Short mmCIF file of C-alpha atoms and ligand atoms in Angstrom, two decimals:
data_model
loop_
_atom_site.label_atom_id
_atom_site.label_comp_id
_atom_site.label_asym_id
_atom_site.label_seq_id
_atom_site.Cartn_x
_atom_site.Cartn_y
_atom_site.Cartn_z
CA MET Y 1470 0.00 0.00 0.00
CA LYS Y 1471 2.77 2.40 1.05
CA ILE Y 1472 4.57 1.76 -2.20
CA PHE Y 1473 1.58 2.60 -4.36
CA THR Y 1474 0.90 5.79 -2.36
CA GLY Y 1475 4.55 6.70 -2.87
CA PHE Y 1476 4.29 5.99 -6.56
CA LEU Y 1477 1.18 8.17 -6.83
CA LEU Y 1478 3.00 11.04 -5.10
CA ILE Y 1479 5.95 10.71 -7.47
CA LEU Y 1480 3.54 10.70 -10.40
CA LEU Y 1481 1.66 13.79 -9.15
CA PHE Y 1482 4.94 15.57 -8.46
CA GLY Y 1483 6.02 14.72 -12.00
CA LEU Y 1484 2.79 16.12 -13.44
CA PHE Y 1485 3.34 19.51 -11.85
CA THR Y 1486 7.08 19.77 -12.28
CA PRO Y 1487 7.93 22.67 -14.64
CA GLY Y 1488 9.75 21.67 -17.81
CA LYS Y 1489 8.23 18.22 -17.91
CA THR Y 1490 5.16 17.70 -20.03
CA VAL Y 1491 2.17 15.68 -18.90
CA ALA Y 1492 2.70 13.47 -21.92
CA GLN Y 1493 6.24 12.59 -20.78
CA SER Y 1494 5.01 11.77 -17.27
CA MET Y 1495 2.23 9.60 -18.57
CA GLN Y 1496 4.66 7.82 -20.85
CA LYS Y 1497 6.93 7.17 -17.86
CA HIS Y 1498 3.94 5.76 -16.00
CA LYS Y 1499 3.07 3.50 -18.92
CA GLU Y 1500 6.62 2.15 -19.06
CA GLY Y 1501 6.87 1.54 -15.30
CA GLY Y 1502 6.28 -2.04 -14.27
CA LEU Y 1503 5.44 -3.96 -11.12
CA PRO Y 1504 6.50 -4.35 -8.46
CA ASP Y 1505 9.32 -1.87 -9.22
CA PRO Y 1506 7.86 1.15 -11.04
CA GLN Y 1507 11.38 2.43 -11.84
CA LEU Y 1508 11.82 -0.54 -14.19
CA SER Y 1509 9.88 -1.65 -17.23
CA GLN Y 1510 7.68 -4.73 -16.90
CA LYS Y 1511 10.18 -6.69 -18.99
CA ASP Y 1512 12.98 -5.78 -16.55
CA ASN Y 1513 10.75 -6.70 -13.60
CA ASP Y 1514 9.93 -10.02 -15.22
CA TYR Y 1515 13.63 -10.75 -15.67
CA LEU Y 1516 14.31 -10.12 -11.96
CA ASP Y 1517 11.49 -12.50 -11.10
CA ARG Y 1518 12.94 -15.22 -13.31
CA GLN Y 1519 16.43 -14.68 -11.87
CA ALA Y 1520 15.12 -14.81 -8.27
CA SER Y 1521 13.35 -18.04 -9.11
CA VAL Y 1522 16.50 -19.70 -10.51
CA PHE Y 1523 18.74 -18.43 -7.68
CA LEU Y 1524 16.32 -19.56 -4.95
CA ASP Y 1525 15.86 -22.98 -6.55
CA SER Y 1526 19.65 -23.36 -6.29
CA VAL Y 1527 19.51 -22.22 -2.66
CA LYS Y 1528 16.92 -24.90 -1.84
CA THR Y 1529 18.94 -27.60 -3.61
CA ILE Y 1530 22.14 -26.68 -1.76
CA LEU Y 1531 20.51 -26.28 1.68
CA ALA Y 1532 18.84 -29.69 1.33
CA VAL Y 1533 22.28 -31.31 1.09
CA TYR Y 1534 24.16 -28.96 3.43
CA PRO Y 1535 22.10 -28.30 6.60
CA PRO Y 1536 23.26 -25.95 9.38
CA VAL Y 1537 26.55 -27.05 10.99
CA ILE Y 1538 29.20 -25.41 13.14
CA HIS Y 1539 31.93 -25.27 10.53
CA GLU Y 1540 29.95 -24.86 7.36
CA GLY Y 1541 31.45 -25.55 3.96
CA ARG Y 1542 31.72 -23.36 0.91
CA GLU Y 1543 28.60 -24.80 -0.72
CA ARG Y 1544 26.33 -23.63 2.08
CA GLY Y 1545 28.12 -20.29 2.03
CA PHE Y 1546 27.33 -19.95 -1.68
CA ALA Y 1547 23.65 -20.62 -1.03
CA LYS Y 1548 23.62 -17.76 1.47
CA LEU Y 1549 25.36 -15.45 -1.00
CA LEU Y 1550 22.60 -16.19 -3.50
CA MET Y 1551 20.03 -15.33 -0.82
CA ASP Y 1552 21.88 -12.07 -0.14
CA ALA Y 1553 21.72 -11.26 -3.86
CA VAL Y 1554 18.01 -12.00 -4.22
CA PHE Y 1555 16.89 -10.30 -1.00
CA HIS Y 1556 18.96 -7.15 -1.44
CA GLU Y 1557 16.70 -6.08 -4.28
CA LYS Y 1558 14.32 -3.45 -3.00
CA PHE Y 1559 11.12 -5.25 -4.01
CA ALA Y 1560 12.19 -8.82 -3.20
CA ALA Y 1561 9.36 -9.28 -0.68
CA PHE Y 1562 6.86 -8.35 -3.43
CA ARG Y 1563 8.16 -10.88 -5.96
CA LYS Y 1564 6.57 -14.31 -6.14
CA PRO Y 1565 9.82 -16.34 -5.95
CA GLY Y 1566 10.84 -14.63 -2.68
CA ILE Y 1567 7.36 -15.08 -1.24
CA ASP Y 1568 7.20 -18.74 -2.29
CA PHE Y 1569 10.66 -19.42 -0.88
CA PHE Y 1570 9.77 -18.02 2.56
CA HIS Y 1571 6.42 -19.83 2.66
CA THR Y 1572 7.96 -23.15 1.61
CA GLN Y 1573 10.61 -22.82 4.30
CA ALA Y 1574 7.91 -22.01 6.89
CA ASP Y 1575 5.81 -25.02 5.79
CA HIS Y 1576 8.85 -27.23 6.23
CA LEU Y 1577 9.37 -25.82 9.73
CA ILE Y 1578 5.73 -26.51 10.63
CA LYS Y 1579 5.99 -30.13 9.48
CA GLU Y 1580 9.14 -30.64 11.55
CA LEU Y 1581 7.66 -28.95 14.62
CA VAL Y 1582 4.68 -31.30 14.52
CA LYS Y 1583 6.71 -34.50 14.27
CA THR Y 1584 9.95 -33.77 16.22
CA ASN Y 1585 10.42 -34.44 19.91
CA ALA Y 1586 13.48 -33.37 21.83
CA ASP Y 1587 15.09 -35.85 24.16
CA GLN Y 1588 18.35 -34.91 25.90
CA ASP Y 1589 18.94 -32.22 23.31
CA ALA Y 1590 17.49 -28.84 22.42
CA ILE Y 1591 16.18 -28.25 18.92
CA ILE Y 1592 16.41 -24.75 17.53
CA TRP Y 1593 14.35 -23.46 14.58
CA LYS Y 1594 14.66 -20.08 12.91
CA LEU Y 1595 11.49 -18.75 11.31
CA TYR Y 1596 12.28 -15.21 10.13
CA ASN Y 1597 14.49 -12.31 11.26
CA MET Y 1598 15.16 -12.96 14.99
CA GLY Y 1599 12.25 -15.31 15.42
CA PHE Y 1600 13.51 -18.50 17.04
CA ILE Y 1601 11.80 -21.55 18.52
CA VAL Y 1602 13.68 -23.72 21.01
CA ARG Y 1603 12.28 -27.10 22.07
CA THR Y 1604 13.53 -29.28 24.92
CA LYS Y 1605 11.93 -32.46 26.22
CA SER Y 1606 9.20 -30.67 28.19
CA VAL Y 1607 8.83 -27.15 26.75
CA THR Y 1608 8.86 -25.18 23.49
CA LEU Y 1609 9.97 -21.56 23.78
CA ALA Y 1610 9.43 -18.85 21.15
CA PHE Y 1611 11.45 -15.65 20.91
CA ASP Y 1612 10.56 -12.60 18.76
CA LEU Y 1613 8.42 -14.80 16.56
CA VAL Y 1614 7.05 -12.76 13.63
CA GLY Y 1615 5.28 -13.78 10.44
CA GLY Y 1616 7.04 -11.39 8.05
CA ALA Y 1617 4.44 -8.58 8.07
CA SER Y 1618 7.29 -6.17 8.85
CA SER Y 1619 8.34 -6.56 5.19
CA ASP Y 1620 5.28 -4.38 4.34
CA SER Y 1621 4.35 -6.96 1.73
CA PRO Y 1622 0.99 -8.54 2.71
CA ASP Y 1623 1.69 -11.45 0.34
CA PHE Y 1624 5.06 -12.18 1.99
CA ALA Y 1625 3.59 -12.30 5.53
CA LEU Y 1626 2.59 -15.79 6.58
CA PRO Y 1627 -1.12 -16.57 6.38
CA ALA Y 1628 -3.03 -16.74 9.67
CA GLU Y 1629 -3.40 -20.55 9.46
CA ALA Y 1630 0.37 -21.04 9.24
CA MET Y 1631 0.93 -18.82 12.29
CA GLU Y 1632 -1.82 -20.68 14.12
CA GLN Y 1633 -0.11 -24.02 13.46
CA ILE Y 1634 3.26 -22.71 14.66
CA VAL Y 1635 1.80 -21.21 17.84
CA LYS Y 1636 0.02 -24.49 18.59
CA GLN Y 1637 3.45 -26.09 18.87
CA CYS Y 1638 4.85 -23.47 21.31
CA ASP Y 1639 4.28 -22.83 25.03
CA VAL Y 1640 5.35 -19.22 25.55
CA LEU Y 1641 6.44 -16.14 23.56
CA PHE Y 1642 9.17 -13.72 24.64
CA ILE Y 1643 9.19 -10.37 22.80
CA SER Y 1644 12.32 -8.29 23.17
CA HIS Y 1645 11.02 -4.84 22.17
CA LYS Y 1646 8.39 -2.81 20.36
CA HIS Y 1647 9.71 -2.75 16.76
CA HIS Y 1648 7.61 -4.58 14.15
CA ASP Y 1649 10.37 -6.90 13.03
CA HIS Y 1650 10.31 -8.38 16.58
CA ALA Y 1651 6.75 -7.78 17.84
CA ASP Y 1652 3.94 -9.11 15.63
CA LYS Y 1653 0.54 -8.49 17.16
CA ALA Y 1654 -1.22 -11.13 15.06
CA MET Y 1655 1.27 -13.71 16.35
CA ALA Y 1656 1.01 -12.56 19.99
CA GLU Y 1657 -2.79 -12.69 19.81
CA LYS Y 1658 -2.63 -16.34 18.75
CA PHE Y 1659 -0.53 -17.18 21.82
CA LEU Y 1660 -2.99 -15.38 24.09
CA GLU Y 1661 -6.01 -17.00 22.42
CA GLN Y 1662 -4.44 -20.39 23.14
CA GLY Y 1663 -3.87 -19.40 26.79
CA LYS Y 1664 -0.09 -19.16 26.43
CA PRO Y 1665 1.83 -16.34 28.09
CA VAL Y 1666 3.45 -13.49 26.13
CA ILE Y 1667 6.24 -11.68 27.93
CA ALA Y 1668 7.29 -8.22 26.70
CA PRO Y 1669 8.58 -4.88 27.99
CA GLU Y 1670 5.99 -2.18 28.78
CA GLU Y 1671 6.76 -0.22 25.60
CA VAL Y 1672 5.18 -2.95 23.47
CA TRP Y 1673 1.58 -2.05 22.37
CA LYS Y 1674 1.32 0.44 25.22
CA ASP Y 1675 -1.95 2.07 24.08
CA ASP Y 1676 -3.57 -1.07 22.77
CA PRO Y 1677 -6.21 -3.26 24.52
CA ILE Y 1678 -3.81 -6.22 24.18
CA PHE Y 1679 -1.47 -4.52 26.68
CA SER Y 1680 -3.38 -5.76 29.74
CA LYS Y 1681 -2.99 -9.40 28.59
CA ILE Y 1682 0.79 -9.21 28.22
CA THR Y 1683 3.02 -10.38 31.09
CA HIS Y 1684 5.42 -7.62 32.15
CA LEU Y 1685 8.22 -9.04 34.26
CA GLU Y 1686 10.77 -7.12 36.24
CA ARG Y 1687 13.77 -6.10 34.13
CA ARG Y 1688 16.57 -6.80 36.56
CA ALA Y 1689 19.94 -8.42 36.07
CA GLU Y 1690 20.51 -11.47 38.26
CA LYS Y 1691 16.96 -11.64 39.58
CA THR Y 1692 15.60 -15.11 38.85
CA GLN Y 1693 11.83 -15.15 38.32
CA LYS Y 1694 9.52 -18.11 37.92
CA LEU Y 1695 7.01 -18.46 35.11
CA LYS Y 1696 4.33 -21.12 35.34
CA LEU Y 1697 3.19 -22.83 32.17
CA ALA Y 1698 0.32 -25.27 31.63
CA ASN Y 1699 0.74 -28.85 32.94
CA ASN Y 1700 2.76 -27.83 36.02
CA ARG Y 1701 5.85 -26.80 34.13
CA THR Y 1702 7.95 -23.92 35.45
CA LEU Y 1703 10.63 -21.84 33.77
CA ASP Y 1704 13.39 -19.95 35.57
CA LEU Y 1705 13.87 -16.56 33.92
CA ILE Y 1706 16.07 -13.55 34.10
CA ILE Y 1707 14.96 -10.51 32.11
CA TYR Y 1708 18.12 -8.46 31.66
CA PRO Y 1709 17.40 -4.71 31.35
CA GLY Y 1710 18.74 -4.12 27.84
CA HIS Y 1711 18.41 -1.31 25.32
CA GLN Y 1712 18.52 -0.70 21.60
CA LEU Y 1713 20.46 2.51 22.21
CA THR Y 1714 17.80 5.19 22.91
CA SER Y 1715 15.27 3.90 20.39
CA ALA Y 1716 13.78 1.08 22.49
CA ILE Y 1717 13.78 -0.67 25.85
CA ASN Y 1718 14.98 -4.16 24.99
CA ASN Y 1719 14.44 -7.28 27.10
CA VAL Y 1720 17.31 -9.73 26.94
CA SER Y 1721 15.55 -12.91 28.09
CA MET Y 1722 17.46 -15.80 29.60
CA VAL Y 1723 15.38 -18.92 30.20
CA THR Y 1724 16.26 -22.15 31.99
CA THR Y 1725 14.01 -25.04 31.01
CA PRO Y 1726 12.89 -27.78 33.47
CA GLU Y 1727 15.70 -29.93 31.98
CA GLY Y 1728 18.28 -27.33 33.02
CA ILE Y 1729 19.07 -26.05 29.52
CA THR Y 1730 19.68 -22.29 29.53
CA VAL Y 1731 18.99 -20.20 26.45
CA ALA Y 1732 19.28 -16.44 25.97
CA HIS Y 1733 17.98 -14.14 23.22
CA THR Y 1734 19.29 -10.60 22.87
CA GLY Y 1735 16.59 -8.94 20.71
CA ASP Y 1736 18.08 -5.78 19.24
CA GLN Y 1737 20.59 -5.17 22.02
CA ILE Y 1738 23.21 -2.61 20.95
CA ASN Y 1739 25.77 -0.69 22.94
CA GLU Y 1740 27.89 2.14 21.61
CA GLY Y 1741 28.78 5.78 22.27
CA ASP Y 1742 27.11 6.99 25.50
CA MET Y 1743 25.06 3.78 25.80
CA MET Y 1744 27.69 1.38 27.12
CA GLY Y 1745 26.12 0.89 30.58
CA ASP Y 1746 24.52 -2.46 29.73
CA PHE Y 1747 27.96 -4.05 29.56
CA ASP Y 1748 27.95 -3.84 33.39
CA TRP Y 1749 25.65 -6.89 33.36
CA ILE Y 1750 26.52 -8.33 29.94
CA ASP Y 1751 30.18 -8.80 30.89
CA ARG Y 1752 29.19 -10.75 34.02
CA VAL Y 1753 26.47 -13.17 32.88
CA ALA Y 1754 28.80 -16.16 32.58
CA LYS Y 1755 30.21 -15.61 36.09
CA ASN Y 1756 26.86 -16.74 37.52
CA HIS Y 1757 25.35 -18.92 34.80
CA LYS Y 1758 26.20 -21.74 32.48
CA VAL Y 1759 24.60 -20.64 29.22
CA ASP Y 1760 23.92 -23.27 26.58
CA ILE Y 1761 22.57 -21.32 23.61
CA LEU Y 1762 22.85 -17.60 22.86
CA MET Y 1763 20.81 -16.05 20.05
CA PRO Y 1764 22.31 -12.59 19.43
CA ASN Y 1765 21.42 -9.99 16.76
CA ALA Y 1766 24.21 -10.39 14.23
CA TRP Y 1767 24.31 -6.66 13.36
CA THR Y 1768 25.13 -5.43 16.88
CA THR Y 1769 28.38 -3.47 16.95
CA ASP Y 1770 30.37 -5.51 19.46
CA ILE Y 1771 28.82 -8.96 19.14
CA PHE Y 1772 32.09 -10.55 20.20
CA ARG Y 1773 32.02 -8.81 23.61
CA ILE Y 1774 28.36 -9.80 24.11
CA VAL Y 1775 29.20 -13.43 23.32
CA ARG Y 1776 32.18 -13.39 25.69
CA GLY Y 1777 29.88 -12.02 28.41
CA PHE Y 1778 27.45 -14.93 28.05
CA ASN Y 1779 30.18 -17.44 27.16
CA PRO Y 1780 27.64 -19.85 25.64
CA ALA Y 1781 28.24 -23.38 24.41
CA LEU Y 1782 26.59 -22.43 21.11
CA VAL Y 1783 25.92 -19.14 19.29
CA VAL Y 1784 23.01 -18.92 16.84
CA PRO Y 1785 22.89 -15.40 15.40
CA GLY Y 1786 19.79 -13.86 13.82
CA HIS Y 1787 18.42 -10.75 12.08
CA GLU Y 1788 19.83 -11.41 8.61
CA LEU Y 1789 17.77 -10.19 5.64
CA GLU Y 1790 14.98 -8.30 7.44
CA LEU Y 1791 13.06 -7.14 4.38
CA GLY Y 1792 11.32 -4.31 6.21
CA HIS Y 1793 14.66 -2.50 6.33
CA THR Y 1794 16.10 -0.50 3.49
CA VAL Y 1795 18.54 -2.38 1.25
CA TRP Y 1796 21.83 -1.39 2.93
CA ASP Y 1797 20.35 -2.17 6.36
CA ARG Y 1798 19.26 -5.77 5.59
CA LEU Y 1799 22.19 -7.49 7.22
CA PRO Y 1800 23.64 -9.86 4.60
CA TYR Y 1801 25.02 -13.30 5.42
CA TRP Y 1802 28.39 -12.10 4.09
CA GLY Y 1803 28.43 -9.58 6.93
CA ASP Y 1804 29.35 -6.16 5.44
CA ASP Y 1805 31.46 -5.81 8.61
CA LYS Y 1806 33.79 -3.12 7.36
CA TYR Y 1807 31.04 -0.71 6.35
CA LEU Y 1808 28.87 -1.49 9.40
CA GLU Y 1809 31.92 -1.45 11.73
CA LEU Y 1810 31.10 -4.85 13.19
CA ASN Y 1811 33.27 -7.66 14.57
CA TYR Y 1812 30.90 -10.43 13.50
CA ALA Y 1813 33.58 -12.01 11.27
CA CYS Y 1814 35.98 -12.20 14.27
CA LEU Y 1815 33.32 -14.07 16.23
CA LYS Y 1816 32.86 -16.58 13.41
CA LYS Y 1817 36.60 -17.23 13.37
CA SER Y 1818 36.82 -17.49 17.17
CA LYS Y 1819 36.71 -20.50 19.51
CA TYR Y 1820 32.94 -20.06 19.88
CA PRO Y 1821 30.81 -22.56 17.93
CA VAL Y 1822 28.57 -20.48 15.65
CA VAL Y 1823 25.69 -21.89 13.62
CA VAL Y 1824 24.10 -19.54 11.09
CA MET Y 1825 20.65 -20.65 10.01
CA VAL Y 1826 18.30 -19.71 7.20
CA TRP Y 1827 14.49 -19.21 7.45
CA GLY Y 1828 12.77 -22.48 8.30
CA GLU Y 1829 15.90 -24.46 9.20
CA CYS Y 1830 16.57 -26.39 12.41
CA TYR Y 1831 19.62 -27.41 14.40
CA HIS Y 1832 20.01 -30.01 17.15
CA TYR Y 1833 22.08 -28.92 20.15
CA ASN Y 1834 23.39 -31.63 22.44
CA PRO Y 1835 24.53 -30.22 25.81
ZN1 ZN H 223 15.34 -5.50 14.65
#
């Protein structure tokens, strides 16, 4: 919708710009194609065909090379192809991109339905920083979103798909208010099914849903209990994080009844005057044995955050968020130099890092 309004404005501006005749503007309009009005329809059609071929290759490669700690070149190439396809402004409006995401999500749903965890923890990535972690007795969801943040209604998962995913989960943790982490349609499904949704108070503050959200104390080193259905209890710490000054950000650390501890950082970022959160970040591992850390891969000093938690496994997220402008959709290849990140150092470090794609899963054995 936004895009068409924008296009209309450009068109109107063109009509009334001196020196440009109405005929020229109309001609431009006629030539403009969909979804990218800057290109002809033939050019748009080519990009669709290219996306389709590239993403077919991605699927073929990922089927043979699933997520592993030291991934090979083939899997790396698949991710480069994804970077290429999804760094085109209108990728979320093109059928191949939409079909790819939906197929990956369908695959995830099928696995969720049939897979039980035993001694291990199974991690799925749905989209952006949306993760699902299942242990023997519980299934935790973090920042689970259906892709509506892409602004492409066709890209967003249909309600039935979200319903099926939520059915398989016990609880949703939302880190902060931004749409690529907080999806109201998804949260409503949890609440409808009587499953708790934990979020900071900035999330949907003036909305009727606010009173149904669980707001826990944001305090480092304070362990809180959360009761789930069937007498299951989680031990939680909600670390008082921030996305600089733009949002209050819950960094949730959850210990399951089996004693597996997982932490999700949302959009935690520290730089400039906002370095205070390192007071608690640097000390997490002194008091806790963390199994799995899910950090936002674009944060400036990811290596220091990982050292603070000292986890047995790192599973980064936030690649290719299509609601962001092209340069800000973190690519799998990193763009570290431009973004001033040390993500590449982390990947070369002693820490086991597994980088997943939408819909994939990884088995962690403590
Ligand atoms: Zn984000």
